[in-house]
Structures are given as C-alpha cells and as structure tokens.
Coordinates of C-alpha atoms and ligand atoms in Angstrom, one line a residue:
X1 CA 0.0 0.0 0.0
X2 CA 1.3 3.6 -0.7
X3 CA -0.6 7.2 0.0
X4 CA 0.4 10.1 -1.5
X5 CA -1.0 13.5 -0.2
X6 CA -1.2 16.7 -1.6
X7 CA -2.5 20.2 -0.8
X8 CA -6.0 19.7 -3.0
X9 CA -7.5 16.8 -4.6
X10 CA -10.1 17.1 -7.5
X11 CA -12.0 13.9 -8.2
X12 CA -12.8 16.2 -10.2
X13 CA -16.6 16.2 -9.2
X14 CA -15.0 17.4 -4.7
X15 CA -13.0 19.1 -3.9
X16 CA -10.8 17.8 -0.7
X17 CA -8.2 19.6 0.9
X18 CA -5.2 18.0 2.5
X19 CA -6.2 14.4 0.1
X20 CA -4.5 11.7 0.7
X21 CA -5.0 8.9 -2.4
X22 CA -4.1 5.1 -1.3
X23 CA -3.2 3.3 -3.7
X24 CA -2.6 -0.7 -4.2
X25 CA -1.6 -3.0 -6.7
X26 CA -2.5 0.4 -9.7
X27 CA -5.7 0.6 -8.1
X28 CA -7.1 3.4 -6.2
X29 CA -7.8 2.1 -2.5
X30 CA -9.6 5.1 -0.7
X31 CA -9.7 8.8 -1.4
X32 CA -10.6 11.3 1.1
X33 CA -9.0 14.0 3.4
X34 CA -5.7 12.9 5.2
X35 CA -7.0 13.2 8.1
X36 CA -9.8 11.5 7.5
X37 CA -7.1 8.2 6.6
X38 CA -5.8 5.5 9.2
X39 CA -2.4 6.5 10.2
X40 CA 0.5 5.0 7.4
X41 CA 2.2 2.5 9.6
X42 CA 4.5 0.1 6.8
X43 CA 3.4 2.1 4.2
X44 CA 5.0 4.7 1.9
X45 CA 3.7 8.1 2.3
X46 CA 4.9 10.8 -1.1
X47 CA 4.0 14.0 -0.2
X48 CA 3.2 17.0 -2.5
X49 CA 2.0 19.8 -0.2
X50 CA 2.0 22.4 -2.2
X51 CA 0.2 20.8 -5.3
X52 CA -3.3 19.7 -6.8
X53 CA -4.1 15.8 -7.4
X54 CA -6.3 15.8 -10.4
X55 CA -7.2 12.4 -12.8
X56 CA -4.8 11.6 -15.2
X57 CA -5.3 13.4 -18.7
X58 CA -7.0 11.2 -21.7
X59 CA -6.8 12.6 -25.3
X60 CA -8.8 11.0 -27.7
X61 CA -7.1 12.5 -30.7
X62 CA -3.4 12.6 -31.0
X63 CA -1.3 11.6 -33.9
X64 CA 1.9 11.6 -32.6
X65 CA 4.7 13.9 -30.5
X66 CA 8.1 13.6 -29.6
X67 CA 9.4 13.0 -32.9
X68 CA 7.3 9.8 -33.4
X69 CA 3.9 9.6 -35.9
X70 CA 2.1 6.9 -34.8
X71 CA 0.6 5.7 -38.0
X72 CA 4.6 4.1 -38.3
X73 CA 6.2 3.9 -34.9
X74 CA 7.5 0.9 -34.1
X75 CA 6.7 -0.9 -30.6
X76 CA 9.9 0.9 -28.9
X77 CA 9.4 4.8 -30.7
X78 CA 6.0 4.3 -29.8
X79 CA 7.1 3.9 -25.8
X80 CA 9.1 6.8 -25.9
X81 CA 6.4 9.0 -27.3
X82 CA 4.2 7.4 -24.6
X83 CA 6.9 8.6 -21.7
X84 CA 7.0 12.0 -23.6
X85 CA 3.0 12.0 -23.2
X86 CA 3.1 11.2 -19.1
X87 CA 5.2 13.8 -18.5
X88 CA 2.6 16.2 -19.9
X89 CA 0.0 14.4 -17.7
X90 CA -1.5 12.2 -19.9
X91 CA -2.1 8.6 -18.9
X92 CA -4.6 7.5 -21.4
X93 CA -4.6 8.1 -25.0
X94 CA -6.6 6.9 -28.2
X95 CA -3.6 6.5 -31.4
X96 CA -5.0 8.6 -34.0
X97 CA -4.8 7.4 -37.8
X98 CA -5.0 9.7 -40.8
X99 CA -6.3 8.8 -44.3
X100 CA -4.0 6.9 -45.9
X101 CA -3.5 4.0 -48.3
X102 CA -5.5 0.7 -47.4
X103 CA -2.8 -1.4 -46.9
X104 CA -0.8 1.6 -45.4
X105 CA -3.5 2.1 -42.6
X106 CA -4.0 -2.0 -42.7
X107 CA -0.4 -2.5 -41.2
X108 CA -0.9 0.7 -39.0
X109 CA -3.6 -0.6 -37.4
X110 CA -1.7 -4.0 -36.9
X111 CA 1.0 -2.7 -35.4
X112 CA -1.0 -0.5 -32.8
X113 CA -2.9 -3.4 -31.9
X114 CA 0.1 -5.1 -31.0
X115 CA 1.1 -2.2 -28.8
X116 CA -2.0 -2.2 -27.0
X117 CA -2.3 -5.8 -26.4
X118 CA 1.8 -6.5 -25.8
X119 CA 2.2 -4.1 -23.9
X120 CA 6.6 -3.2 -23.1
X121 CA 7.6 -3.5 -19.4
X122 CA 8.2 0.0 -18.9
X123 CA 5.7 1.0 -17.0
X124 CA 5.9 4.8 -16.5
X125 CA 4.2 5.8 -19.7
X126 CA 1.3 7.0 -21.2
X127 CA -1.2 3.7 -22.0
X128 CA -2.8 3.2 -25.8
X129 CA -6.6 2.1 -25.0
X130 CA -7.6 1.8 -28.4
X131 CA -7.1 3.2 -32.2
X132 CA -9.0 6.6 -33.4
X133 CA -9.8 6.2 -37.0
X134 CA -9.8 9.2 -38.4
X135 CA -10.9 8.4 -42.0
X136 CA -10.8 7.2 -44.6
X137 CA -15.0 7.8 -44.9
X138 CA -14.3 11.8 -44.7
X139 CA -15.8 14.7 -46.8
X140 CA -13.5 15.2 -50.0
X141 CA -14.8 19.2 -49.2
X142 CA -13.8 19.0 -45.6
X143 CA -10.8 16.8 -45.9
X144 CA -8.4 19.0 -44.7
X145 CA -4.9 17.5 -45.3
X146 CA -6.2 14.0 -45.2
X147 CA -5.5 12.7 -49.2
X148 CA -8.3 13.1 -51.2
X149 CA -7.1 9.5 -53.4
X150 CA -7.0 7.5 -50.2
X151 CA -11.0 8.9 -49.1
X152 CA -13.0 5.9 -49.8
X153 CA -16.7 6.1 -49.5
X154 CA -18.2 4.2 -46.3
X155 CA -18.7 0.9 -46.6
X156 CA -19.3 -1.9 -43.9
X157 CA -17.1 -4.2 -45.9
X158 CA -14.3 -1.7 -45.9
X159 CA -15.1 -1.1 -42.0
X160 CA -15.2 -4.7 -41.0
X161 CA -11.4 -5.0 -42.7
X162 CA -10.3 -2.1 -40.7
X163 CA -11.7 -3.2 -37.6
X164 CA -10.5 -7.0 -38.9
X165 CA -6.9 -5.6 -39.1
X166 CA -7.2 -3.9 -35.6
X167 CA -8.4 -6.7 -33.8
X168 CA -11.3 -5.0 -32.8
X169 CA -9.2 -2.1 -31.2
X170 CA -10.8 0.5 -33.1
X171 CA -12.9 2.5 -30.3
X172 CA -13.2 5.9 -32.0
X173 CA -14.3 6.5 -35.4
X174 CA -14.8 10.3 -37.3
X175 CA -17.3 10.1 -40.2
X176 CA -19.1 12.3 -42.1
X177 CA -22.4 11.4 -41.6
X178 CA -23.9 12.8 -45.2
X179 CA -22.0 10.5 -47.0
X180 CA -24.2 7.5 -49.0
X181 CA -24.4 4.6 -46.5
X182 CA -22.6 6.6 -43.2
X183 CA -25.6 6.0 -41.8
X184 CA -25.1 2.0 -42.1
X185 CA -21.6 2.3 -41.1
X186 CA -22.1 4.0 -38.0
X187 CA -24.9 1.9 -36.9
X188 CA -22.7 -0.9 -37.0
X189 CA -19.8 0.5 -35.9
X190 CA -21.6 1.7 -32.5
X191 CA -23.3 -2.0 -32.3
X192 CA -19.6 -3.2 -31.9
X193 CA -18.8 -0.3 -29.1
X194 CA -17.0 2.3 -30.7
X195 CA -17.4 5.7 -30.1
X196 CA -18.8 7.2 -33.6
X197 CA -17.7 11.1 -34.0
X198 CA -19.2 13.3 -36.5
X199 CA -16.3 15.5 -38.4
X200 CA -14.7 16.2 -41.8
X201 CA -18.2 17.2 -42.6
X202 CA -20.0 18.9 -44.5
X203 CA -23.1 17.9 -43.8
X204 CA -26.6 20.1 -43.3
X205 CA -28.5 20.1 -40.3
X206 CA -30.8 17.2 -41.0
X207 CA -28.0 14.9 -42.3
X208 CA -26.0 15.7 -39.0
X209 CA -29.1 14.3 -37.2
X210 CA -29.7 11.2 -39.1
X211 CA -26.1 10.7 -38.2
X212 CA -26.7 11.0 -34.9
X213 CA -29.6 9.2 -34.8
X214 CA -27.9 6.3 -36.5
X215 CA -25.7 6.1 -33.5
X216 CA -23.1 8.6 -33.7
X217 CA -22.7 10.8 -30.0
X218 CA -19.5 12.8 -30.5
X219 CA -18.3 15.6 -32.4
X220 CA -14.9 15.9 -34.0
X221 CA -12.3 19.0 -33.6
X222 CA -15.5 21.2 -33.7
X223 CA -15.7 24.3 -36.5
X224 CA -12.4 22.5 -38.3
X225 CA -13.2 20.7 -41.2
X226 CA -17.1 21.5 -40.5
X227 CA -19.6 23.3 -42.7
X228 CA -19.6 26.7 -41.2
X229 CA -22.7 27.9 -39.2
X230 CA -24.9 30.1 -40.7
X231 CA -28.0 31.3 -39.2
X232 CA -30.2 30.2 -42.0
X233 CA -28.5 26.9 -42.8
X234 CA -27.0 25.6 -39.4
X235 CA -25.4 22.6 -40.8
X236 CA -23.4 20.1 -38.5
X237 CA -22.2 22.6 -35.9
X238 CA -25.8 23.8 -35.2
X239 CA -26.5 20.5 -34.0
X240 CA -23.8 19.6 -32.2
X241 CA -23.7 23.1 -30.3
X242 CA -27.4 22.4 -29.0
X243 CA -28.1 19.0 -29.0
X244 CA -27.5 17.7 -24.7
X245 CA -27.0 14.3 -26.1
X246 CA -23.9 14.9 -28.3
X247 CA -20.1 15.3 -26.3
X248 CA -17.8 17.7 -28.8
X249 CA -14.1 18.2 -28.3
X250 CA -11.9 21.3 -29.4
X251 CA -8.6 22.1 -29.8
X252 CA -7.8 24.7 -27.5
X253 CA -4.4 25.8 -29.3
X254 CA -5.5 29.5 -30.1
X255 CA -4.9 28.4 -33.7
X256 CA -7.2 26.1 -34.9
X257 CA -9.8 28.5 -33.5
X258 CA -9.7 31.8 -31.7
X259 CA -10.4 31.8 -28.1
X260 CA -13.3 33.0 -27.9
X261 CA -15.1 30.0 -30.2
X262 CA -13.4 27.9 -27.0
X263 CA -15.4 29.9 -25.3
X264 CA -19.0 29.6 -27.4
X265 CA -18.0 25.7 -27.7
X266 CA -17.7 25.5 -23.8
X267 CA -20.8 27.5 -22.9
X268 CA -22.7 25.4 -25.4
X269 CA -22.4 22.1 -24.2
X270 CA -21.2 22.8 -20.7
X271 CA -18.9 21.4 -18.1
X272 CA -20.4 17.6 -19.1
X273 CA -20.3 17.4 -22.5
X274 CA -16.8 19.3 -23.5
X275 CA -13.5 17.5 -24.4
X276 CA -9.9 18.8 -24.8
X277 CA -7.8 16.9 -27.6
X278 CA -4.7 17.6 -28.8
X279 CA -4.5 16.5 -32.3
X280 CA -1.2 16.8 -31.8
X281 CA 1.8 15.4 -34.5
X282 CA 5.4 14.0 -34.4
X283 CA 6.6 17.3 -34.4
X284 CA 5.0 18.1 -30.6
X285 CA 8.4 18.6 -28.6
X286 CA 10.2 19.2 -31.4
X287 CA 12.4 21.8 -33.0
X288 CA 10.4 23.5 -35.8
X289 CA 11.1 22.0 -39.1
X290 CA 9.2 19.1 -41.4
X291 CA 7.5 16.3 -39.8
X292 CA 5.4 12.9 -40.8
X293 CA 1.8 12.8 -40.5
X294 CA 1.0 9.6 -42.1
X295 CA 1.4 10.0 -45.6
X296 CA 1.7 13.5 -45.6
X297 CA 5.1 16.1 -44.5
X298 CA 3.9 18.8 -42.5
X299 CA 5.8 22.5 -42.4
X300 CA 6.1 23.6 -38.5
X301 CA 6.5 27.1 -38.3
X302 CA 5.7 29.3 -35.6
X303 CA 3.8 26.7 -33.7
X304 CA 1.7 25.8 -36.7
X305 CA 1.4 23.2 -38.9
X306 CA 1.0 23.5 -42.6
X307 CA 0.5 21.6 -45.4
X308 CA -0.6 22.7 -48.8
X309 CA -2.1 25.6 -47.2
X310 CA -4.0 24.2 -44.3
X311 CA -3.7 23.1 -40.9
X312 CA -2.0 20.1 -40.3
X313 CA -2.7 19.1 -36.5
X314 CA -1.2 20.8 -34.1
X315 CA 1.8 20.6 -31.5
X316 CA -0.2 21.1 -28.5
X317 CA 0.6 19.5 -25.3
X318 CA -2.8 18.4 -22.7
X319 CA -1.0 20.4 -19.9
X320 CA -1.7 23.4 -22.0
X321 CA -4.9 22.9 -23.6
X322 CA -6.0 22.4 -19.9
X323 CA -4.0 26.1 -19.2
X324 CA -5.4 27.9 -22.5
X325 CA -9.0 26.4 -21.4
X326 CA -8.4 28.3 -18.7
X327 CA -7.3 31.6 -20.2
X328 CA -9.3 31.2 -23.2
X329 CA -12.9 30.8 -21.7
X330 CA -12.8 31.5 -17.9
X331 CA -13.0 28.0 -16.8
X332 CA -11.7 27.3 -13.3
X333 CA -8.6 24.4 -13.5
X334 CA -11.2 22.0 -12.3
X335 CA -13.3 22.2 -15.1
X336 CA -10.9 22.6 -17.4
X337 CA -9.2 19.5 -15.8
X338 CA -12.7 17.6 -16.0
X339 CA -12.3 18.2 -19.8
X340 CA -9.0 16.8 -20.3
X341 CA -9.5 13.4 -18.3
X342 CA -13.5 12.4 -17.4
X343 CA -15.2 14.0 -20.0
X344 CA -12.7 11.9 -22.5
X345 CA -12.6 8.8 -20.5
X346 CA -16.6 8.8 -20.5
X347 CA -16.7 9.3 -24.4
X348 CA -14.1 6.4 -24.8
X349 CA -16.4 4.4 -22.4
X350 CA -13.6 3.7 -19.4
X351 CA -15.3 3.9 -16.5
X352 CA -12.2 3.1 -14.4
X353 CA -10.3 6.3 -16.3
X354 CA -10.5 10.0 -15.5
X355 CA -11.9 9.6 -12.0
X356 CA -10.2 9.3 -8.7
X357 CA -12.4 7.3 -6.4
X358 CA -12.1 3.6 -4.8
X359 CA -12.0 1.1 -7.5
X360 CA -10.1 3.7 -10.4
X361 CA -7.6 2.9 -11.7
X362 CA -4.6 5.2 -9.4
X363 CA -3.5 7.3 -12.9
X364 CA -3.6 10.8 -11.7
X365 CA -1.4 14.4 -12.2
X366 CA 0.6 16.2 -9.7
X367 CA -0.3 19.9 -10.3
X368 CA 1.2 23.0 -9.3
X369 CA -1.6 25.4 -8.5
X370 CA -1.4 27.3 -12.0
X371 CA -1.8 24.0 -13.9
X372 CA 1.7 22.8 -14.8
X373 CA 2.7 19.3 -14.3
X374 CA 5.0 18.4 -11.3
X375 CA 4.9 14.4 -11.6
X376 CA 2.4 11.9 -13.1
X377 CA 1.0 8.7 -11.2
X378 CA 0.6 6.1 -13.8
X379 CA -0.8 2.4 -12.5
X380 CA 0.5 3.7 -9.4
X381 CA 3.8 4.4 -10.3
X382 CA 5.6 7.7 -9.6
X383 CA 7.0 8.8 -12.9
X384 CA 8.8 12.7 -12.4
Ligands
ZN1 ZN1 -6.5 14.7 -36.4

C-alpha cells in the first residue's frame, strides 16, 4: 500500500483539501481528506504539499509527439512517445490514424494493436486504450490535409477489414455522416462499441441528425473541417452546439480557432459534454522544421502546422490545452481539468479512467496550482 498526499485533490466532481490517495496494486484504494485516513504504519507516504491531485489526462485525438507519428512507430518509438506523453499528464490516450493507403492504414492498425495488447515492461508511460480512425469515410470538401485519393466512400465491408486488421481495437471513429451509406456504417460500428464522432463534414442540419440518430454521439475538432454555421443553414455545428445528447471536443491551441469560439464551444455544451484533444503530431516537442503525418510532411513554423495551405494538427501538449481552457474561456482548473481526463474517458467508455475514487484505476497528475505538471502517477507508479 502507498498514500500520496497533496494540498487539494479534485476527483474532479469534490474538492478535498489535504487528500490523501491510497493506492494498491495500480488501483485506487480510498480517497478522502488525510486526516480522514488510518495513520501509514508500513506504508510509503509521497508527499506533494504544495500541489493539486487531479485524474490523469486522456486525449482521444493525437497523432503523434516527440518526434514519433504513430501511424509508423515501431513498438519501442511508440514507448518513448508514450513517456513524452506522461510527463505532460496524460495517462490514457486513443492512437490517431489519418487517411492513408489501405494497406498503409492495414499495417498501422496491426501494429498498434500489438502495442495495445503486448504491452513493453516500462511502465511509467502514457497507456494506448484503443485506435481513433480518423478516416478514410471523410468529406472530400472538408478533408483538410487528409489525401483526397485514399477517401474511400463508407462501406461496412471496408469497415469490418479495418476493424479485422485492428483486432477490434478500433474504439473511436470520425465520419461524415452525409456521405451515402454513413448512416449504415455508424450503426454498425456503435453496435460493436465504438465511439462514432461526426467530423470532416459537410453535412446540413438534417444529415447531421440522421447521423446522430444512427448512432453517432460525439463531435470531431469542432468548426475545423465543418460546414460553417450560418444562421439560416446551421449545418453540423448547429447540432452539435445544441443537442444535450452529443459530447464535442476542441482544440484549445488558439490556432485552430480563436479563443473565444473555446469559449462559445464551452458554454454550449457545458462542463459535461466538452472535451480537450490535442491533435497533436510527431513534431509536438520538437524543434520547428518538417515532420510525418501519415502520408503527408507537415511544415512547423511558428507553432503551426501546414500543409498545402492548411492546418496540419497541431503541436499542442494536454497540460496546456487544460491552461489555454483556462485563459481562453474562464474555466476554473477544475473544469478545465474535468475536460482533459472524465469528459474523454466517459466518451471512450472507461469507466475506471478519469476519476479518482475507490476502485479507479490510481492514474492521476501532480499539479502545481497554476496548472503545470510536477509528476504523473501512472498504474501507481511515480513517474517525475
Ligand atoms: Zn487529427
């Protein structure tokens, strides 16, 4: 048994002051107030006393960092992305493909299967929980950088290979949901659990619903690579703005969209249904310069990433989407820390993720009071 203590603790639904988390074979034990606790007798007490406890950060969307694109790492670049990602908190992540071609994105898939079921011994890192697929059943309008020769239109053959080729690790799926036989395809792909998000669109308002009511709940990188929202022809985004049942995430980068659309996004869908990704590349951590994503070589200049004239992910960190949340629309860190870690970890359907109570797994950040990361718990394990 070990405890560790800190100044605060966010669950993040309490607040505790002086928490105390124990923690046993990577699972949480108890949570509560230290004094609350039996005294440690044989067991390891880590202090933090001047910091916040806060459940470890999950992002949903994130194609690579630290030099490393995960659409080709191998099983060892892969782990040293994944200690690159703990030390920005995050403990959970969803591997994030791009377009690419089939046999390209077969063998992708393969190989991040094998990283999520084999895992390596190291255990301070960042855990894969299962594969995004972003793509290849996108809008050729609202592809973005994603190759317009490798968009294939949906297809519950083509699915079933994907998923097939992933071992059914595929948990996360963007689609545009006006495309002929979306509809089909994301019925099916929510019958076999995976979370179905609505991006890449360009769909109208009543295509965006029919989507929605085929099965998709999530929204992708809201207002990129969306039909913009008019006030006579709200398309996509005026559904997922107002619609309770529907999570959406943003990237909270100041680039991909000002500040104050963090803002509208947050006040739209409130404290429950708003997600922080990254959508962050190989270049995240990295000198500027050119960097993989998938098929694609990005430009980083500046802290943005271009190709062929558009927006090519990003190389934002979780630590500071959480901090911009902050600064961009007034949340408080516990909100904006709710975002980062349950509000994720409910869409990706991991109950035992993004919550510190008994039973949790004991993945949780070490947070100086203006949001940076001091040290990451991770199964259990103190990784600084
Ligand atoms: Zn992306």
């Amino acid at each position: 048994m070990t405890v560790f203590t800190s100044k605060t603790l966010y669950t993040p639904f309490q607040t505790i002051h002086d928490g105390a988390i124990e923690v046993e074979d990577g699972r949480i034990v108890r949570v509560g107030s230290r004094d609350g606790l039996p005294k440690p007798s044989n067991r390891a007490v880590t202090s933090f006393p001047d910091c916040v406890f806060v459940p470890g950060f999950f992002d949903v969307h994130i194609h690579g960092g630290a030099g490393y694109d995960v659409m080709r790492a191998s099983g060892s670049e892969l782990e040293s992305m994944e200690v690159f990602l703990l030390r920005q908190g995050v403990t959970s992540y969803f591997p994030t493909t791009v377009t690419a071609g089939l046999d390209d994105t077969l063998s992708a898939l393969e190989r991040l299967a094998n990283a999520i079921e084999n895992p390596p011994r190291n255990q301070k890192r960042a855990r894969p929980l299962g594969i995004h697929l972003e793509g290849p059943f996108l809008s050729y309008r609202k592809r973005g950088v994603h190759p317009p020769e490798n968009l294939v239109p949906p297809s519950i053959a083509i699915f079933d290979k994907l998923w097939q080729a992933s071992r059914g690790q595929v948990r996360m799926m963007t689609i545009a949901p006006e495309l002929e036989c979306a509809e089909e395809v994301i019925a099916e792909a929510a019958k076999r659990g995976v979370c179905v998000s609505i991006g890449h669109s360009d769909a109208d308002l009543n295509q965006a619903r029919r989507g929605i009511k085929a099965g998709a709940r999530h929204a992708t990188h809201t207002f990129n690579a969306m039909r913009a929202l008019d006030h006579r022809d709200p398309g996509i985004l005026g559904e997922v703005l107002t619609n309770r049942e529907v999570t959406a995430d943003v990237i909270a980068d100041g680039i991909h969209v000002d500040p104050r659309v963090v803002d509208l996004v947050y006040r739209a869908k409130g404290a429950e249904n708003f997600v922080l990704i990254t959508d962050a590349i190989s270049a995240t951590g990295m000198p500027e310069g050119r960097y993989r994503l998938g098929p694609v070589e990005v430009e980083v200049n500046n802290g943005r990433c271009m190709y062929g004239g558009n927006l090519a992910g990003s190389v934002l960190t979780m630590d500071r989407a959480v901090r911009n949340a902050m600064k961009f629309a007034g949340l408080t860190l516990q909100q904006a820390v709710q975002a980062a870690s349950t509000n994720p970890a409910r869409v990706a359907g991991m109950r035992s993720k993004g919550i510190l109570e008994a039973g949790a797994d004991a993945d949780f950040v070490v947070l100086a009071p203006d949001g940076e990361v001091r040290a990451t718990i991770i199964a259990g394990e103190l990784a600084q």
